[in-house]
Coordinates of C-alpha atoms in Angstrom, one line a residue:
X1 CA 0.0 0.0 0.0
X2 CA 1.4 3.4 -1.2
X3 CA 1.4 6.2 1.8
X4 CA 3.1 9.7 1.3
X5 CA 3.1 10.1 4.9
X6 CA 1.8 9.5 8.1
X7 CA 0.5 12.1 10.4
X8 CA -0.4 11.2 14.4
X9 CA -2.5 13.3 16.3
X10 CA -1.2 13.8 19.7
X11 CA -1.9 16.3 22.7
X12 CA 0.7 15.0 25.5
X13 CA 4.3 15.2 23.7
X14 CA 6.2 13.9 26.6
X15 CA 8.9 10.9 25.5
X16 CA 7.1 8.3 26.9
X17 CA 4.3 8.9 24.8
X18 CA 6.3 9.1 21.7
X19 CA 8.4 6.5 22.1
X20 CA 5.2 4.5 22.4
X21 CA 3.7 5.6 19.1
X22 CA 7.1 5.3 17.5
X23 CA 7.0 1.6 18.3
X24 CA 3.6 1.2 17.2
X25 CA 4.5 2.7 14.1
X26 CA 6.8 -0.1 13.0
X27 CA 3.6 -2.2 13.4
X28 CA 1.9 -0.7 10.6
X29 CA 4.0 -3.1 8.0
X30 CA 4.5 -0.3 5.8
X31 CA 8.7 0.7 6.8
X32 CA 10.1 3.9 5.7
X33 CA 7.3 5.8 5.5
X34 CA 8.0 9.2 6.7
X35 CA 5.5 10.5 9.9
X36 CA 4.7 13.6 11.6
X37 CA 3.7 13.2 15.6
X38 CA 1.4 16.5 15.2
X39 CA 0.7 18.7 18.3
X40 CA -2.9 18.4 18.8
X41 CA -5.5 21.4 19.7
X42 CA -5.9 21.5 23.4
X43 CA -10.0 21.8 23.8
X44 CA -9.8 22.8 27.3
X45 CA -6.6 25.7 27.0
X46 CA -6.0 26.6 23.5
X47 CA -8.6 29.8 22.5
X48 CA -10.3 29.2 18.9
X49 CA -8.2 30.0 16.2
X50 CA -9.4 33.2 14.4
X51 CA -12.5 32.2 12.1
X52 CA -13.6 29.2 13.7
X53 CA -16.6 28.9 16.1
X54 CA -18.7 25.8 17.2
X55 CA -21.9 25.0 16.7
X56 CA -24.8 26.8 18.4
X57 CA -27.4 24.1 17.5
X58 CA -25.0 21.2 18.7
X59 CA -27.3 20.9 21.8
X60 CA -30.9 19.2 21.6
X61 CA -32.6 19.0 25.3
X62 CA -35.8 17.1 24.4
X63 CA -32.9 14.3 22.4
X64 CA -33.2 11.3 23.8
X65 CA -29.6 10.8 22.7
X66 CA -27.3 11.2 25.7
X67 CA -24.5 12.9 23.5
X68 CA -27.1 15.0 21.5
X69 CA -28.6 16.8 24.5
X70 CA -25.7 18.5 25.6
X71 CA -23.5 21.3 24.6
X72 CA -20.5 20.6 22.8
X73 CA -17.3 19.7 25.3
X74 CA -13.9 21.8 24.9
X75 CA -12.3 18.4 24.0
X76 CA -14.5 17.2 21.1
X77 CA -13.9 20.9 19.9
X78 CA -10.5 20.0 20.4
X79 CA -10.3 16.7 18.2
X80 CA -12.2 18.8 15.3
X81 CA -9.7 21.5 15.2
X82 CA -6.7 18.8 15.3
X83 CA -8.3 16.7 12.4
X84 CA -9.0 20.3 10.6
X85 CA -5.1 21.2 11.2
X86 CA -3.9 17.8 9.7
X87 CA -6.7 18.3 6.7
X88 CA -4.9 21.2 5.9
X89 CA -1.2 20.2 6.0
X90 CA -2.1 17.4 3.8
X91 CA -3.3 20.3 1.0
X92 CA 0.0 22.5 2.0
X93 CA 2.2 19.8 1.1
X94 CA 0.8 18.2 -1.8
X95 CA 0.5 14.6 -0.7
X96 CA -1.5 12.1 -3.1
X97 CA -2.9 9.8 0.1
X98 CA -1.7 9.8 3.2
X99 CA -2.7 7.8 6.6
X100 CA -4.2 9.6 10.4
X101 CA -3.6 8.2 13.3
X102 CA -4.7 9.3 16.5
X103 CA -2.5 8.5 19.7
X104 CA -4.5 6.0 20.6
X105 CA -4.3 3.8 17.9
X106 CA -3.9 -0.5 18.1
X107 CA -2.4 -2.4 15.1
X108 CA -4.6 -5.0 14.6
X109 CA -3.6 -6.3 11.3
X110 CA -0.4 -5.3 8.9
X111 CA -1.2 -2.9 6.3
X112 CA 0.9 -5.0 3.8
X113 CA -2.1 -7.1 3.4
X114 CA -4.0 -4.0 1.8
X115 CA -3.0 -3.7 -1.3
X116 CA -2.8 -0.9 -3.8
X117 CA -4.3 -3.2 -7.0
X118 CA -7.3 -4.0 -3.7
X119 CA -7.5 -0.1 -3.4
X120 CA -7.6 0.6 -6.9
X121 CA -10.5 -1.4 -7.3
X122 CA -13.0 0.1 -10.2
X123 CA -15.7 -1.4 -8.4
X124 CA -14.6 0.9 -5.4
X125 CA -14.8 4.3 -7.5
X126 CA -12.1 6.9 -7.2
X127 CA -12.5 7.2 -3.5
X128 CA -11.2 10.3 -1.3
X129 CA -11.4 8.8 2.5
X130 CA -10.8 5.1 3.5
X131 CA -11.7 4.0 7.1
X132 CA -9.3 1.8 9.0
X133 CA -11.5 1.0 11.9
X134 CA -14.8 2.2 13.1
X135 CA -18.1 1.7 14.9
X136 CA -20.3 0.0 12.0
X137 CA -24.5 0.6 11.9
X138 CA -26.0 -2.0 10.2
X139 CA -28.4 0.5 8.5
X140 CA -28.7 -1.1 5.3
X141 CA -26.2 1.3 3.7
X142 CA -22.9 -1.2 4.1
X143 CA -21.9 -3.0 0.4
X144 CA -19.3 -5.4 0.4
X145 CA -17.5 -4.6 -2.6
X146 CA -13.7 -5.9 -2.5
X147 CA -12.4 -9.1 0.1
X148 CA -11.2 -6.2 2.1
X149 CA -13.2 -3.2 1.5
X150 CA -16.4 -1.9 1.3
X151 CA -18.9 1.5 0.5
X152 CA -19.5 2.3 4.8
X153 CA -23.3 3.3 5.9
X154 CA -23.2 5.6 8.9
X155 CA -20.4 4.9 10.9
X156 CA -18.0 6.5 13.8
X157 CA -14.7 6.6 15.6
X158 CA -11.7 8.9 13.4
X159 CA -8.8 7.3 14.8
X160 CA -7.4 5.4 11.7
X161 CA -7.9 6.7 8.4
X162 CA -6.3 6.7 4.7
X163 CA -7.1 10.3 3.3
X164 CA -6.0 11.2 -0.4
X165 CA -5.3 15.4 -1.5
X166 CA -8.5 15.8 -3.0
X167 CA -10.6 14.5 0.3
X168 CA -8.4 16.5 2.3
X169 CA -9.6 19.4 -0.1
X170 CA -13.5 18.2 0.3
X171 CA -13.4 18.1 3.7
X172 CA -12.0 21.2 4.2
X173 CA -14.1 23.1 2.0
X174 CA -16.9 21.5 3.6
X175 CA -16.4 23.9 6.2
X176 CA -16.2 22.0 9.6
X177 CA -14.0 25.1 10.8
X178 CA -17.4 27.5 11.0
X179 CA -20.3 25.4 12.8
X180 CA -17.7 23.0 15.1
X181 CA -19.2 19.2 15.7
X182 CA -17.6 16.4 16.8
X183 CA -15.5 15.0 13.6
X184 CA -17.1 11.9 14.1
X185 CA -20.4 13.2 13.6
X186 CA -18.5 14.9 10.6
X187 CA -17.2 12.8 8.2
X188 CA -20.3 10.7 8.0
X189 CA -22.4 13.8 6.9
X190 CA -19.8 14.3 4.1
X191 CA -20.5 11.3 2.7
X192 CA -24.1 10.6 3.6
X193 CA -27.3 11.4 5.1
X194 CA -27.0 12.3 8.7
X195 CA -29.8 11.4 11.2
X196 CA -29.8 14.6 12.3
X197 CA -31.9 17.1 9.9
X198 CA -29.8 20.4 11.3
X199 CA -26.4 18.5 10.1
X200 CA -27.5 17.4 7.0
X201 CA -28.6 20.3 5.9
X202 CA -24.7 22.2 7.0
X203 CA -22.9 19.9 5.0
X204 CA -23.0 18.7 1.0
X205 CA -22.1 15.5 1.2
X206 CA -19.5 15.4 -1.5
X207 CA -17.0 12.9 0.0
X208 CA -16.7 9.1 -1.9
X209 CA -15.7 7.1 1.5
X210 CA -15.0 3.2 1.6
X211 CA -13.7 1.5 4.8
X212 CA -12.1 -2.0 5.9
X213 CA -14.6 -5.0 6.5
X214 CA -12.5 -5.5 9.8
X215 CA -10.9 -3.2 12.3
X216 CA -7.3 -3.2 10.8
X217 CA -6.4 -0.1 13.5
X218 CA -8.3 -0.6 16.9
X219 CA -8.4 2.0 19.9
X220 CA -7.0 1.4 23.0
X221 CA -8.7 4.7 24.8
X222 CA -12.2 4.8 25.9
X223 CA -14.0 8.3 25.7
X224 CA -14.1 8.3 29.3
X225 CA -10.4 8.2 29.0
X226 CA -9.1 9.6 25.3
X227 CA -6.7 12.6 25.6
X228 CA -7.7 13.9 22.3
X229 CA -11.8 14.2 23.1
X230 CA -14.8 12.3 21.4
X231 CA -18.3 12.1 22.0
X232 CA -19.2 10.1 24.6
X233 CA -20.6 7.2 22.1
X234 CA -21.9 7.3 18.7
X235 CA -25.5 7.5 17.3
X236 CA -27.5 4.6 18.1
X237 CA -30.9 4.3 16.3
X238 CA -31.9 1.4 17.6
X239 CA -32.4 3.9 20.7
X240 CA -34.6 6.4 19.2
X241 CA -38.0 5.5 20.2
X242 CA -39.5 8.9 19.6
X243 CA -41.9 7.2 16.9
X244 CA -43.0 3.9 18.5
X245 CA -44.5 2.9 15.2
X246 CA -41.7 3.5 13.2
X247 CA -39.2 1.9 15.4
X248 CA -41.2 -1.2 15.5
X249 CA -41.2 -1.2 11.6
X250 CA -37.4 -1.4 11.6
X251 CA -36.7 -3.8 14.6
X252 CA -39.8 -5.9 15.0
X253 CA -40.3 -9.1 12.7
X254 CA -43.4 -7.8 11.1
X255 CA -45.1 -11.4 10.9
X256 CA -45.2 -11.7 14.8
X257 CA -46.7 -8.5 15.3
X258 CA -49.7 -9.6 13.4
X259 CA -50.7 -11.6 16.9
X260 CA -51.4 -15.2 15.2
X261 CA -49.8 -17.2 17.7
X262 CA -50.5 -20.7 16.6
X263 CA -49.5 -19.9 13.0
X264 CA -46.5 -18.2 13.7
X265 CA -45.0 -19.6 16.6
X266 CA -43.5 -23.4 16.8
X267 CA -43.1 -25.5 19.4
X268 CA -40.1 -28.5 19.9
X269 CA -42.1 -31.7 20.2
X270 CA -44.3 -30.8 23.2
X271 CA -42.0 -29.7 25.5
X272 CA -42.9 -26.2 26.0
X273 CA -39.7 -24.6 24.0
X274 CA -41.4 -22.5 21.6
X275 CA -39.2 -20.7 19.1
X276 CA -40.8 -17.4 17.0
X277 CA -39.3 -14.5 14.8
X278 CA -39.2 -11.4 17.1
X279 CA -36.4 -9.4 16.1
X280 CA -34.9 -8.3 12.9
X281 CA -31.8 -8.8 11.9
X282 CA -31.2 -4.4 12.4
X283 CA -32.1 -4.9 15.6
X284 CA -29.7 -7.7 16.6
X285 CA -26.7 -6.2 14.3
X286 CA -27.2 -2.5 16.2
X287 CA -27.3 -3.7 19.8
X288 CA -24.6 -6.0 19.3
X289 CA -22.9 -2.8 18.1
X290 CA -24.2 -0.5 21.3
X291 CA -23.1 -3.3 23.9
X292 CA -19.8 -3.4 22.1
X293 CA -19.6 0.6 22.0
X294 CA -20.5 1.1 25.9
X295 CA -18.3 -1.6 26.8
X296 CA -19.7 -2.2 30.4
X297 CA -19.7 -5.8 30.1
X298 CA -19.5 -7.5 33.8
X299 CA -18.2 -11.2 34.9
X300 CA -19.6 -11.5 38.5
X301 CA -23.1 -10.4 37.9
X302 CA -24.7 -14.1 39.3
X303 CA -22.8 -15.8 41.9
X304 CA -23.9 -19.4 41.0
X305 CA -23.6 -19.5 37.3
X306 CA -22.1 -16.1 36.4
X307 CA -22.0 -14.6 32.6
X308 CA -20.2 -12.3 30.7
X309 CA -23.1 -10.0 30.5
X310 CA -24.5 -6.7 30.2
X311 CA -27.9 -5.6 31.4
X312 CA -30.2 -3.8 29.1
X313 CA -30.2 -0.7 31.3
X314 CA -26.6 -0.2 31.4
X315 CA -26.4 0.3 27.6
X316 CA -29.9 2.7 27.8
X317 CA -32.3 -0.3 26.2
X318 CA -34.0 -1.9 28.7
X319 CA -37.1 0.8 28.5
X320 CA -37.6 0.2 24.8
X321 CA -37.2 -4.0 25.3
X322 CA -39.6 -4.3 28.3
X323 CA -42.1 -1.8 25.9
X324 CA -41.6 -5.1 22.9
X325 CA -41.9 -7.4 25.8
X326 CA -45.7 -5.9 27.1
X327 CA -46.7 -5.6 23.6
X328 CA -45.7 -9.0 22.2
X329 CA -44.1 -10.9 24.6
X330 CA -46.5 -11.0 27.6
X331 CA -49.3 -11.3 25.4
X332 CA -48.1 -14.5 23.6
X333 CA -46.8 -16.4 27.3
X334 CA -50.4 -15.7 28.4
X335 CA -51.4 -17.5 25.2
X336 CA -49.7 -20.0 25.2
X337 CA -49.3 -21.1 29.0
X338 CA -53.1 -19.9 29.8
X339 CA -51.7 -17.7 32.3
X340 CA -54.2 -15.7 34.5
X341 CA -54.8 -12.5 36.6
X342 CA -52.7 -8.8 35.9
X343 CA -49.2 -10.6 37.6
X344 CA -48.5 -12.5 34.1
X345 CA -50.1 -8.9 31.6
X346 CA -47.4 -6.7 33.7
X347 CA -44.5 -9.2 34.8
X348 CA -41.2 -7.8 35.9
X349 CA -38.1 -8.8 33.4
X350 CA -34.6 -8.7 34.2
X351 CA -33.0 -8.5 30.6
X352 CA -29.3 -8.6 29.8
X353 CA -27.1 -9.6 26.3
X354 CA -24.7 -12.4 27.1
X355 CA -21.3 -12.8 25.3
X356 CA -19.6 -16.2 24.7
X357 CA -16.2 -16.1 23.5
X358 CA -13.7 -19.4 23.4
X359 CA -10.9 -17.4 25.7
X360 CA -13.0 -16.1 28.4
X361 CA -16.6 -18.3 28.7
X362 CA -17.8 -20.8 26.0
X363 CA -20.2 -22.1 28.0
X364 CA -22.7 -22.3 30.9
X365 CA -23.0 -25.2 33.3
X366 CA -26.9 -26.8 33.9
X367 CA -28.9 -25.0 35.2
X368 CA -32.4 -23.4 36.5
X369 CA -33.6 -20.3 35.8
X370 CA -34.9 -17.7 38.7
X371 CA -38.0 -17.0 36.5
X372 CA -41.4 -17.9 35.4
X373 CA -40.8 -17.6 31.8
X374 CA -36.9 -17.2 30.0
X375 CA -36.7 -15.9 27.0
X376 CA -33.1 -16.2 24.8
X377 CA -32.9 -14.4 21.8
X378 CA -30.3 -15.2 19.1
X379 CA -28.7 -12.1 18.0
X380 CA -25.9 -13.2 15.6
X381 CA -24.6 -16.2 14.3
X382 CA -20.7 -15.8 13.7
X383 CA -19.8 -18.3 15.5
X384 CA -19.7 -22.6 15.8
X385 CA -21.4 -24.5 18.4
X386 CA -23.2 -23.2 21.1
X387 CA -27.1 -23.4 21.7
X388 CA -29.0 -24.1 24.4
X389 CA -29.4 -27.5 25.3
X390 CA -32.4 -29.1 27.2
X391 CA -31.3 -32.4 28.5
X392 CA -34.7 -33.8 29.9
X393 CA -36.2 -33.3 26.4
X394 CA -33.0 -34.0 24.4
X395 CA -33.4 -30.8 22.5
X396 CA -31.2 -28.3 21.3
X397 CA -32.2 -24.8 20.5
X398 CA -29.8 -23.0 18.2
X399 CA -32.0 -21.1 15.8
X400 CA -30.7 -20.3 12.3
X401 CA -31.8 -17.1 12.1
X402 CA -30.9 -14.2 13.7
X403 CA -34.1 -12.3 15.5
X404 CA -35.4 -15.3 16.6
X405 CA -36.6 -15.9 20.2
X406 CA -37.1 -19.3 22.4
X407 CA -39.3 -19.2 25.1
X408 CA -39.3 -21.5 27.6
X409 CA -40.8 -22.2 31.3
X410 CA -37.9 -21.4 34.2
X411 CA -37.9 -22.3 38.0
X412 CA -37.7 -26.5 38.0
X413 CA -39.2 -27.8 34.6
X414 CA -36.3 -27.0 32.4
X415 CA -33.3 -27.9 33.2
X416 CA -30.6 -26.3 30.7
X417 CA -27.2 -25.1 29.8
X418 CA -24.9 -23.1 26.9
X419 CA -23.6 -25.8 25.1
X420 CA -19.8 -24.8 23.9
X421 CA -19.1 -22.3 21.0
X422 CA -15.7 -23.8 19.8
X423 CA -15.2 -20.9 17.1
X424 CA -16.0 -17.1 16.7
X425 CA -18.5 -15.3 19.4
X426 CA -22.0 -15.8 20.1
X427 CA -24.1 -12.9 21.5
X428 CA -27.9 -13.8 23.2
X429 CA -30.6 -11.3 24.7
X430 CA -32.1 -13.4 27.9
X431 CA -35.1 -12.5 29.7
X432 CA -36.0 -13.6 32.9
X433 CA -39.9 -12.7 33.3
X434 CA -41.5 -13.0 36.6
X435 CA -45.0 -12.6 37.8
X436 CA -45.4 -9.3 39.2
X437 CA -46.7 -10.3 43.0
X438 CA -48.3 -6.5 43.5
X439 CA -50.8 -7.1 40.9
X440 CA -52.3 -9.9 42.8

């Protein structure tokens, strides 16, 4: 891969810090390329350089969006500024494509293996701004186009890119520098619709961006703990309930909403494991993505048979889930179970996505559940193995497609366990739903 040069954004210039990026560097796997270790824009003590201001609108107070409903924080205006700076010595020096870093940035994978023939791709179009890493939204908008590469939907994170003259050029004409936003939120509106109506209409998207199928670069800050200053997590729409109706379009299975149980709904040789479409596969892609993004995954949750889980609430879903569950969910246990009186039409759920990886947990040990009814819903299927298996009935639930939901009894009927995923990881959405004992 052909580089002009290499430009890393960093605020603390101390030796330490750039003897660490210097070794990083030679991780890259593309040797004698020449870098620049750029002194980034201090948010919180540098004053605006003459000409810029952020924007006024940035704040939304009714959003629901935790990052939206705030003002703008000096070190977000900060990262903008230092992107804008590099931006514009890429023009000043004439460089054809060169590659950003932030200080924070974690070789995943050589850069040898991307090749310029790969890059050059027709299919690919003559593209201005190539994404190294990045927070993905599975908004329909993603096209696979090389074995490497493909045309990004919405997407976030700017802390590995490739940039050629002419995006540089784009992006600053776009005029970032004038109405300040985190450059996150900027580069996507360059290149695409933004959710938000007020951005969209600041910037012409003009810029032709493709991106890595995988996270070649990684990130090894957090935005509770990044020097250079980021929002505190990207755009989620999957949390954007603000038109129930709409929301339920995009995330529901629309043949389970139409309420024919008994057509829809199948049942493993009269053992009381049902299995249904509930979810779409949008919904099961984007909150795999927003457990990922808030990271606040726990290990010690349940003292008997503990999980590497995350419950809905942390990650700001849990309001939106229990809404599907008293719409669809409580509804169809009723149905199907004969359940009676308001303790079963307004049960209490604890809901939480589990993660099985083969280095930390690949499994979970036999077990009951502390529950009336347990719901596990299969959000991805990149992985080998796993399922749950029910030893009393000899069954083993492992749905093939993502979105769809097994409901079972808990307490003492159904004895169960994770079977072993021996590849990949396997993400699950478990509900344990409980009879709500005020209502009786």
């Amino acid at each position: 891969m052909k580089v002009d040069k290499i430009y890393v954004i960093l605020l603390d210039h101390s030796p330490e810090k750039i003897e660490s990026i210097v070794a990083r560097l030679e991780g890259l796997g593309i040797p004698g390329v020449p870098f620049e270790i750029v002194q980034a824009h201090n948010g919180l003590k540098d004053p605006l350089p003459e000409g810029y201001s952020a924007y006024s609108g940035w704040a939304l107070p009714e959003s629901k969006i935790a990052w939206w409903n705030r003002p703008l924080r000096p070190g977000e205006i900060g990262c903008s500024i230092s992107h804008i700076n590099v931006w514009n010595k890429v023009i000043e020096e004439g460089h054809s494509t060169v590659l950003v870093l932030e200080e924070d940035f974690k070789v995943n994978r050589s850069l040898d293996g991307l090749t310029n023939r790969e890059l050059a791709n027709k299919k690919l179009g003559k593209w201005d701004f190539c994404y190294l890493g990045r927070y993905s939204f599975d908004d329909g908008l993603n096209k696979n186009i090389t074995k490497n590469l493909l045309i990004p939907g919405n997407s976030y994170t700017s802390h590995a890119y490739l940039l050629t003259g002419e995006g540089a050029k784009k992006l600053i004409k776009g005029g970032l520098h004038k109405n300040i936003i985190p450059v996150d939120e900027y580069i996507p509106a360059m290149y695409m619709d933004h959710p938000r109506p007020d951005i969209n209409s600041m910037f012409k998207t003009e810029l032709n961006a493709i991106s890595t199928k995988e996270d070649w670069i990684g990130q090894t800050s957090t935005p509770q703990n990044s020097t250079i200053g980021h929002a505190d997590q990207p755009y989620f729409e999957i949390l954007d309930d603000s038109d129930w109706n709409a929301w339920l379009d995009k995330y529901v299975d629309p043949t389970i909403r139409l309420g024919q149980w008994d057509l829809i709904v199948d049942e493993h040789r009269d053992t009381n494991i049902f299995e249904f479409p509930l979810f779409t596969k949008k919904f099961c892609d984007e909150a795999v993505a927003l457990s990922e993004a808030m990271d606040k995954w726990t290990v010690d949750r349940h003292d008997a048979y503990p999980t590497n889980d995350v419950l809905l609430g942390e990650i700001g879903l849990n309001d939106i889930y229990n809404r599907v569950l008293r719409e669809i969910v409580y509804p169809l246990s009723i149905h199907l179970w004969s359940l009676e009186g308001d303790g079963y039409a307004n049960m209490f759920s604890e809901n939480f996505l589990a993660r099985y990886t083969t280095d930390r947990q690949s499994h979970l040990a036999l077990h009951h559940d502390y529950s009336h009814v347990t719901m596990v819903v299969k959000l991805n299927d990149e992985f080998d193995g796993g399922g749950t298996w029910f030893p009393k009935y000899r069954i083993l639930s492992n749905p093939e497609r993502v979105g769809t939901a097994t409901l079972h009894p808990g307490l003492v009927t159904h004895h169960h366990g994770a079977r072993p995923i021996t590849a990949g990881k396997r993400y699950i959405c478990v509900s344990f739903m409980r009879k709500n004992e005020s209502n009786i």
